[in-house]
Amino acid sequence: MPSLKSHRRKQIMSSRKGNRHGSLWLVYSPKSNEDLTITSDRELLYWMSELEINHNVRQFKFDAEVAVCLDENDPDTFEVVSFTLVECVDGTTELHMIDARENLDTDLKCLSVRFRSENNVIRKAKIVRVPLARLKLFSPQIGFWLRILAFASQVRDYKLDVETDLVNLVVSTDGEGTIRSLLSTIHIQDPALAVGAICRLILSGAILVEAGGDSFGYNTSWRSL
């Protein structure tokens, strides 16, 4: 009988979609509260910048097979295409595709379409093309955000309601500061829980941080909304 470790390795390798030479990332997503297998560096940049830390995104699903109407002259014909299915906080739906050909323009390209939902209801959506140039522009920040995600991952099994309330109280009172000053002000006995609560609030958008070239740490500046 294969071990759990070898079974997990097989599951991960099967998600490479034929590319056995590219990077493979196993990451934790606080937004979906699950582990994700990211099959390339490009997809990692996309997931982080356009999904995980995008406060307009409520939930997402990779490799969703979606029936969309792409021909305005034939509104009854739907074609199944693979997208990242994105549900936004305002209730709208976006269908994301990475445009690997675009290396200059960093703006998102949107196209309004109709698609057939899982319950066969026809709904409106936007196909969003994410240029490769946009992902490259974000790439210097990836280490900063991966460190924040690592801290959030360490407390994934904790509710942290009390710790979050304590952090929110200081944030609303002080308005801005550094992570060091924030930690020194809040009264949380376990530093790991304190940092975990702070990172959750950063990822949710309740605390704004400056993602500079340096890694996330004590000297990182923050401010309230």
PDB file of C-alpha atoms in Angstrom, residues 107-187:
ATOM      1  CA  ASP A 107      -3.769  47.065 -18.292  1.00  0.00           C
ATOM      2  CA  LEU A 108      -6.470  44.433 -17.885  1.00  0.00           C
ATOM      3  CA  LYS A 109      -8.503  43.747 -21.039  1.00  0.00           C
ATOM      4  CA  CYS A 110     -12.219  43.078 -20.472  1.00  0.00           C
ATOM      5  CA  LEU A 111     -14.943  41.727 -22.752  1.00  0.00           C
ATOM      6  CA  SER A 112     -18.594  41.431 -21.737  1.00  0.00           C
ATOM      7  CA  VAL A 113     -20.125  38.022 -22.505  1.00  0.00           C
ATOM      8  CA  ARG A 114     -22.929  35.740 -21.459  1.00  0.00           C
ATOM      9  CA  PHE A 115     -22.271  32.381 -19.820  1.00  0.00           C
ATOM     10  CA  ARG A 116     -24.254  29.420 -18.611  1.00  0.00           C
ATOM     11  CA  SER A 117     -23.983  28.838 -14.856  1.00  0.00           C
ATOM     12  CA  GLU A 118     -23.971  25.438 -13.148  1.00  0.00           C
ATOM     13  CA  ASN A 119     -27.768  25.535 -12.786  1.00  0.00           C
ATOM     14  CA  ASN A 120     -28.095  26.373 -16.520  1.00  0.00           C
ATOM     15  CA  VAL A 121     -29.086  29.987 -15.876  1.00  0.00           C
ATOM     16  CA  ILE A 122     -27.749  32.443 -18.471  1.00  0.00           C
ATOM     17  CA  ARG A 123     -25.794  35.193 -16.734  1.00  0.00           C
ATOM     18  CA  LYS A 124     -23.552  38.093 -17.693  1.00  0.00           C
ATOM     19  CA  ALA A 125     -19.816  38.071 -17.058  1.00  0.00           C
ATOM     20  CA  LYS A 126     -16.596  39.726 -18.145  1.00  0.00           C
ATOM     21  CA  ILE A 127     -13.739  37.851 -19.749  1.00  0.00           C
ATOM     22  CA  VAL A 128     -10.634  39.424 -18.213  1.00  0.00           C
ATOM     23  CA  ARG A 129      -7.279  38.990 -19.951  1.00  0.00           C
ATOM     24  CA  VAL A 130      -4.389  39.435 -17.513  1.00  0.00           C
ATOM     25  CA  PRO A 131      -1.255  40.555 -19.414  1.00  0.00           C
ATOM     26  CA  LEU A 132       2.051  38.861 -18.647  1.00  0.00           C
ATOM     27  CA  ALA A 133       3.583  42.327 -18.348  1.00  0.00           C
ATOM     28  CA  ARG A 134       1.268  43.052 -15.418  1.00  0.00           C
ATOM     29  CA  LEU A 135       2.465  39.923 -13.612  1.00  0.00           C
ATOM     30  CA  LYS A 136       6.114  40.779 -14.253  1.00  0.00           C
ATOM     31  CA  LEU A 137       5.507  44.219 -12.758  1.00  0.00           C
ATOM     32  CA  PHE A 138       4.219  42.580  -9.581  1.00  0.00           C
ATOM     33  CA  SER A 139       7.021  39.992  -9.342  1.00  0.00           C
ATOM     34  CA  PRO A 140       9.354  42.030  -7.042  1.00  0.00           C
ATOM     35  CA  GLN A 141       6.620  41.925  -4.371  1.00  0.00           C
ATOM     36  CA  ILE A 142       6.085  38.159  -4.387  1.00  0.00           C
ATOM     37  CA  GLY A 143       8.513  37.398  -1.540  1.00  0.00           C
ATOM     38  CA  PHE A 144       6.877  40.051   0.642  1.00  0.00           C
ATOM     39  CA  TRP A 145       3.414  38.558   0.228  1.00  0.00           C
ATOM     40  CA  LEU A 146       4.552  34.947   0.495  1.00  0.00           C
ATOM     41  CA  ARG A 147       5.993  35.760   3.925  1.00  0.00           C
ATOM     42  CA  ILE A 148       2.660  37.230   5.043  1.00  0.00           C
ATOM     43  CA  LEU A 149       0.886  34.114   3.759  1.00  0.00           C
ATOM     44  CA  ALA A 150       3.338  31.927   5.661  1.00  0.00           C
ATOM     45  CA  PHE A 151       2.431  33.640   8.940  1.00  0.00           C
ATOM     46  CA  ALA A 152      -1.277  33.338   8.124  1.00  0.00           C
ATOM     47  CA  SER A 153      -0.813  29.657   7.353  1.00  0.00           C
ATOM     48  CA  GLN A 154       0.683  29.018  10.803  1.00  0.00           C
ATOM     49  CA  VAL A 155      -2.583  30.061  12.488  1.00  0.00           C
ATOM     50  CA  ARG A 156      -5.004  28.570   9.959  1.00  0.00           C
ATOM     51  CA  ASP A 157      -6.648  26.363  12.617  1.00  0.00           C
ATOM     52  CA  TYR A 158      -7.210  29.225  15.088  1.00  0.00           C
ATOM     53  CA  LYS A 159     -10.258  31.507  15.172  1.00  0.00           C
ATOM     54  CA  LEU A 160      -8.328  34.472  16.695  1.00  0.00           C
ATOM     55  CA  ASP A 161     -11.473  36.493  17.407  1.00  0.00           C
ATOM     56  CA  VAL A 162     -10.049  38.044  20.576  1.00  0.00           C
ATOM     57  CA  GLU A 163      -6.643  38.701  19.014  1.00  0.00           C
ATOM     58  CA  THR A 164      -8.245  40.277  15.940  1.00  0.00           C
ATOM     59  CA  ASP A 165     -10.359  42.598  18.102  1.00  0.00           C
ATOM     60  CA  LEU A 166      -7.257  43.703  20.014  1.00  0.00           C
ATOM     61  CA  VAL A 167      -5.347  44.427  16.806  1.00  0.00           C
ATOM     62  CA  ASN A 168      -8.306  46.298  15.310  1.00  0.00           C
ATOM     63  CA  LEU A 169      -8.559  48.463  18.429  1.00  0.00           C
ATOM     64  CA  VAL A 170      -4.933  49.567  18.169  1.00  0.00           C
ATOM     65  CA  VAL A 171      -5.155  50.065  14.410  1.00  0.00           C
ATOM     66  CA  SER A 172      -8.219  52.300  14.720  1.00  0.00           C
ATOM     67  CA  THR A 173      -6.586  54.272  17.538  1.00  0.00           C
ATOM     68  CA  ASP A 174      -3.070  54.739  16.145  1.00  0.00           C
ATOM     69  CA  GLY A 175      -3.924  54.970  12.457  1.00  0.00           C
ATOM     70  CA  GLU A 176      -0.430  54.097  11.222  1.00  0.00           C
ATOM     71  CA  GLY A 177       2.950  52.824  12.311  1.00  0.00           C
ATOM     72  CA  THR A 178       5.277  49.879  11.837  1.00  0.00           C
ATOM     73  CA  ILE A 179       4.686  46.211  12.549  1.00  0.00           C
ATOM     74  CA  ARG A 180       7.167  46.503  15.435  1.00  0.00           C
ATOM     75  CA  SER A 181       5.223  49.351  17.062  1.00  0.00           C
ATOM     76  CA  LEU A 182       1.938  47.532  16.498  1.00  0.00           C
ATOM     77  CA  LEU A 183       3.201  44.364  18.188  1.00  0.00           C
ATOM     78  CA  SER A 184       4.591  46.349  21.113  1.00  0.00           C
ATOM     79  CA  THR A 185       1.233  48.057  21.697  1.00  0.00           C
ATOM     80  CA  ILE A 186      -1.170  45.124  21.553  1.00  0.00           C
ATOM     81  CA  HIS A 187      -1.336  42.850  24.596  1.00  0.00           C
TER      82      HIS A 187
END
